[in-house]
Coordinates of C-alpha atoms in Angstrom, one line a residue:
M164 CA 156.5 26.9 89.5
N165 CA 159.7 27.4 91.6
L166 CA 159.7 26.7 95.4
P167 CA 160.6 29.7 97.5
F168 CA 161.2 27.5 100.6
T169 CA 162.7 24.2 101.7
T170 CA 160.0 21.6 100.9
L171 CA 159.4 18.0 101.9
I172 CA 158.0 16.1 99.0
A173 CA 156.1 12.9 99.8
L174 CA 155.4 10.5 97.0
L175 CA 152.0 9.0 97.8
F176 CA 151.9 6.2 95.3
S177 CA 152.1 2.6 96.3
S178 CA 152.4 -0.7 94.5
I179 CA 151.5 -4.2 95.7
T180 CA 153.6 -7.0 94.4
A181 CA 154.2 -10.7 95.1
F182 CA 157.8 -11.5 95.7
P183 CA 158.3 -15.3 95.0
S184 CA 162.1 -15.2 94.7
G185 CA 162.4 -18.7 95.9
D186 CA 160.8 -18.1 99.3
K187 CA 159.2 -21.1 100.8
D188 CA 156.0 -19.2 101.8
N189 CA 155.1 -16.7 99.1
G190 CA 153.2 -13.6 100.3
V191 CA 152.2 -10.2 99.3
V192 CA 154.2 -7.1 100.1
A193 CA 153.6 -3.4 99.4
V194 CA 156.3 -0.7 99.7
L195 CA 155.1 2.9 99.9
D196 CA 157.2 5.3 97.8
A197 CA 160.1 7.0 99.6
I198 CA 160.3 10.6 100.6
V199 CA 162.7 13.2 99.0
Q200 CA 163.5 16.6 100.4
T201 CA 165.0 19.5 98.5
E202 CA 167.4 22.1 99.8
D203 CA 167.6 23.9 96.4
V204 CA 165.2 26.9 96.7
S205 CA 165.2 27.3 92.9
L206 CA 164.1 23.7 92.2
D207 CA 161.1 23.5 89.9
V208 CA 158.3 21.2 91.0
D209 CA 157.4 20.6 87.3
V210 CA 160.8 19.2 86.8
L211 CA 160.3 16.8 89.7
K212 CA 157.0 15.7 88.2
K213 CA 158.7 14.9 84.9
I214 CA 161.4 12.9 86.7
H215 CA 159.0 10.8 88.8
G216 CA 155.8 10.8 86.7
K217 CA 153.7 11.3 89.8
D218 CA 151.9 14.0 91.7
F219 CA 153.4 15.4 94.8
S220 CA 152.1 16.3 98.2
L221 CA 154.0 19.3 99.6
D222 CA 154.6 19.9 103.3
V223 CA 156.9 22.7 104.6
D224 CA 158.8 21.4 107.6
A225 CA 162.6 21.7 107.7
D226 CA 163.2 21.1 111.4
T227 CA 164.7 17.7 112.2
S228 CA 165.8 18.4 115.8
L229 CA 165.1 15.9 118.5
D230 CA 164.3 16.3 122.2
H231 CA 165.8 13.2 123.7
D232 CA 167.5 9.9 122.9
S233 CA 166.6 6.8 124.9
S234 CA 165.5 3.2 124.4
S235 CA 161.8 2.4 124.2
N236 CA 159.9 -0.8 124.9
T237 CA 156.2 -0.1 124.2
T238 CA 153.2 -2.2 123.3
E239 CA 149.8 -0.8 122.3
L240 CA 146.6 -2.8 121.7
D241 CA 143.7 -1.4 119.7
K242 CA 140.6 -3.5 119.3
R243 CA 138.9 -2.9 115.9
G244 CA 136.0 -5.2 115.1
T245 CA 137.0 -8.7 116.3
K246 CA 140.7 -8.4 116.0
F247 CA 143.3 -6.8 118.3
I248 CA 145.7 -4.5 116.5
I249 CA 149.1 -5.1 118.1
S250 CA 151.7 -2.3 117.7
T251 CA 155.1 -2.8 119.2
I252 CA 158.4 -1.1 119.8
A253 CA 159.8 -4.2 121.5
V254 CA 163.4 -5.0 122.3
P255 CA 163.7 -7.6 119.5
L256 CA 162.4 -5.0 117.0
Q257 CA 164.8 -2.4 118.1
R258 CA 167.6 -4.9 118.1
D259 CA 166.9 -6.2 114.6
M260 CA 166.3 -2.8 113.0
L261 CA 169.6 -1.5 114.4
K262 CA 171.4 -4.8 113.5
Y263 CA 170.4 -4.7 109.8
H264 CA 170.4 -1.0 109.2
N265 CA 173.9 -0.7 110.7
A266 CA 175.2 -3.7 108.8
W267 CA 174.0 -2.4 105.5
R268 CA 175.3 1.1 106.4
A269 CA 178.7 -0.3 107.3
H270 CA 178.8 -2.1 104.0
H271 CA 178.4 1.2 102.3
G272 CA 180.8 3.2 104.4
A273 CA 178.3 5.0 106.6
S274 CA 178.5 5.1 110.4
A275 CA 176.1 3.3 112.7
V276 CA 172.8 4.9 113.7
T277 CA 171.5 4.9 117.2
W278 CA 167.9 4.3 118.4
N279 CA 165.8 7.3 119.3
S280 CA 162.6 6.9 121.3
T281 CA 161.1 10.1 119.9
L282 CA 161.4 8.6 116.4
A283 CA 160.0 5.3 117.6
M284 CA 157.0 7.0 119.1
V285 CA 156.3 8.9 115.9
A286 CA 156.4 5.6 114.1
L287 CA 154.2 3.9 116.6
R288 CA 151.5 6.6 116.5
S289 CA 151.3 6.2 112.7
A290 CA 151.6 2.4 112.7
R291 CA 148.8 1.8 115.2
K292 CA 146.3 3.5 112.8
C293 CA 146.8 0.7 110.3
V294 CA 146.7 3.2 107.5
F295 CA 149.2 2.5 104.7
A296 CA 150.3 6.1 104.2
H297 CA 153.1 8.4 105.1
T298 CA 152.9 10.4 108.3
Q299 CA 151.5 13.8 107.6
N300 CA 153.4 16.9 108.6
N301 CA 156.4 14.7 109.5
K302 CA 159.7 16.4 110.1
F303 CA 161.6 13.1 109.8
G304 CA 162.5 10.8 107.0
E305 CA 160.2 7.8 106.7
N306 CA 160.1 4.3 105.1
I307 CA 157.0 2.2 105.1
A308 CA 156.3 -1.4 104.0
A309 CA 153.4 -3.7 104.6
G310 CA 152.2 -7.2 103.6
T311 CA 151.5 -10.7 104.7
Y312 CA 155.0 -11.6 105.8
T313 CA 155.6 -11.7 109.6
N314 CA 159.2 -10.7 109.9
P315 CA 159.8 -6.9 110.2
A316 CA 163.4 -7.4 109.2
Y317 CA 162.3 -8.8 105.9
Y318 CA 160.4 -5.6 105.1
A319 CA 163.5 -3.6 105.9
W320 CA 165.6 -5.9 103.7
L321 CA 163.2 -5.1 100.8
W322 CA 164.1 -1.4 101.3
Y323 CA 167.8 -2.2 101.2
D324 CA 167.4 -4.6 98.2
E325 CA 166.6 -1.6 96.0
V326 CA 170.4 -1.2 95.8
R327 CA 170.3 -3.5 92.8
K328 CA 168.6 -0.7 90.9
Y329 CA 170.7 2.2 92.1
N330 CA 173.2 3.7 89.6
F331 CA 176.3 4.9 91.7
N332 CA 177.7 6.4 88.5
S333 CA 174.7 8.7 88.2
P334 CA 173.6 9.3 91.8
G335 CA 170.3 10.9 92.6
F336 CA 166.8 10.2 93.8
S337 CA 164.5 7.7 92.2
S338 CA 161.2 6.3 93.5
Q339 CA 162.6 2.9 92.7
T340 CA 165.6 3.3 95.0
G341 CA 164.6 5.9 97.6
H342 CA 164.2 3.4 100.4
F343 CA 167.7 2.1 99.9
T344 CA 169.2 5.6 99.8
A345 CA 167.3 6.5 103.0
V346 CA 168.6 3.4 104.8
V347 CA 172.3 4.1 104.0
W348 CA 172.2 7.9 103.9
K349 CA 175.6 8.9 105.5
N350 CA 174.3 11.9 107.4
T351 CA 171.5 10.1 109.1
K352 CA 172.4 9.5 112.8
Q353 CA 169.2 8.1 114.5
I354 CA 166.3 5.8 113.7
G355 CA 163.1 4.7 115.4
C356 CA 160.7 2.0 114.1
A357 CA 157.4 0.4 115.0
Y358 CA 155.6 -2.7 113.8
V359 CA 151.9 -3.4 113.7
K360 CA 150.0 -6.7 113.2
N361 CA 146.4 -7.8 112.4
C362 CA 145.4 -4.8 110.4
A363 CA 142.2 -5.3 108.4
G364 CA 142.5 -6.0 104.6
G365 CA 145.2 -7.6 102.5
L366 CA 148.1 -5.8 104.3
P367 CA 147.9 -7.0 107.9
N368 CA 151.5 -6.3 108.9
M369 CA 153.1 -2.8 108.6
L370 CA 156.6 -1.5 109.4
F371 CA 157.2 2.2 109.9
C372 CA 160.8 3.6 110.3
E373 CA 161.7 7.2 111.0
Y374 CA 165.1 8.7 110.2
S375 CA 167.0 11.8 111.5
P376 CA 168.5 13.9 110.0
V377 CA 166.4 13.4 107.0
G378 CA 168.0 11.6 104.0
N379 CA 167.2 11.8 100.3
V380 CA 168.0 15.5 100.2
L381 CA 168.1 17.1 96.8
P382 CA 169.9 18.3 94.8
A383 CA 171.4 15.1 93.3
S384 CA 175.0 16.1 94.3
N385 CA 174.1 15.3 97.9
F386 CA 173.6 11.6 96.9
R387 CA 177.2 11.4 95.7
T388 CA 178.5 12.2 99.2
N389 CA 175.8 10.4 101.2
V390 CA 175.1 7.2 99.3
L391 CA 178.4 5.4 98.9
P392 CA 179.2 2.3 96.8
A393 CA 179.5 -1.1 98.7
R394 CA 182.8 -2.1 100.2
S395 CA 184.3 -5.5 100.2
T396 CA 184.3 -5.5 104.0
P397 CA 182.3 -5.7 106.2
P398 CA 180.0 -8.0 104.2
N399 CA 176.2 -7.7 104.4
P400 CA 174.4 -10.1 106.8
A401 CA 172.4 -12.9 105.3
K402 CA 168.9 -12.1 104.0
P403 CA 166.4 -12.3 106.8
P404 CA 163.6 -14.9 106.4
P405 CA 160.2 -13.5 105.4
N406 CA 158.4 -15.1 108.3
L407 CA 159.3 -15.6 111.9

């Protein structure tokens, strides 16, 4: 089956993994598979299924325009049962997401992104639902992680740490490295994130980040120009601690 239009392909499979890695306080973390978009109208969906070994949810939406760009400082409380779900786009979250994203991007030769409140509100509307799933009908790129750790920056670091598995000599999309490639995608200019605590179940804390323009755009040749090898300078920041 060939696609007659630009299609956003959301990989809806997630895995829950313990990350001991020497951390003092081991916890559980889950990273929802990244999103890939294709601009190749002749790309065969069956080929994508063979590459990733997963089913795909298809959503047609190619518009990545934004209405405005400003800072946001928002807190939402949502009582469910006996717990308060706390969703935030607080100044520290905005600061840390920009700090780490831009440091990692600089290390890979990509320009700094700026904060966009439209993206942040998209992330907040999804995060406050406490549903570990990609935003439906989303016209932006999106990374999601959740778990028992309490530092949002640590979840973002897990996205970037996929760089260890990325093959710069054979660039392209993989579900194992799609979060990393979204973080450092050269053509992305703006981000917005939200963080939620106290969700029910085994994944109480969730981080949603939105990206515009969308990264992870097929065909694979786009990855060669948008996902660049690491440079010697500037160096990456130290790994953020898992808990605040």
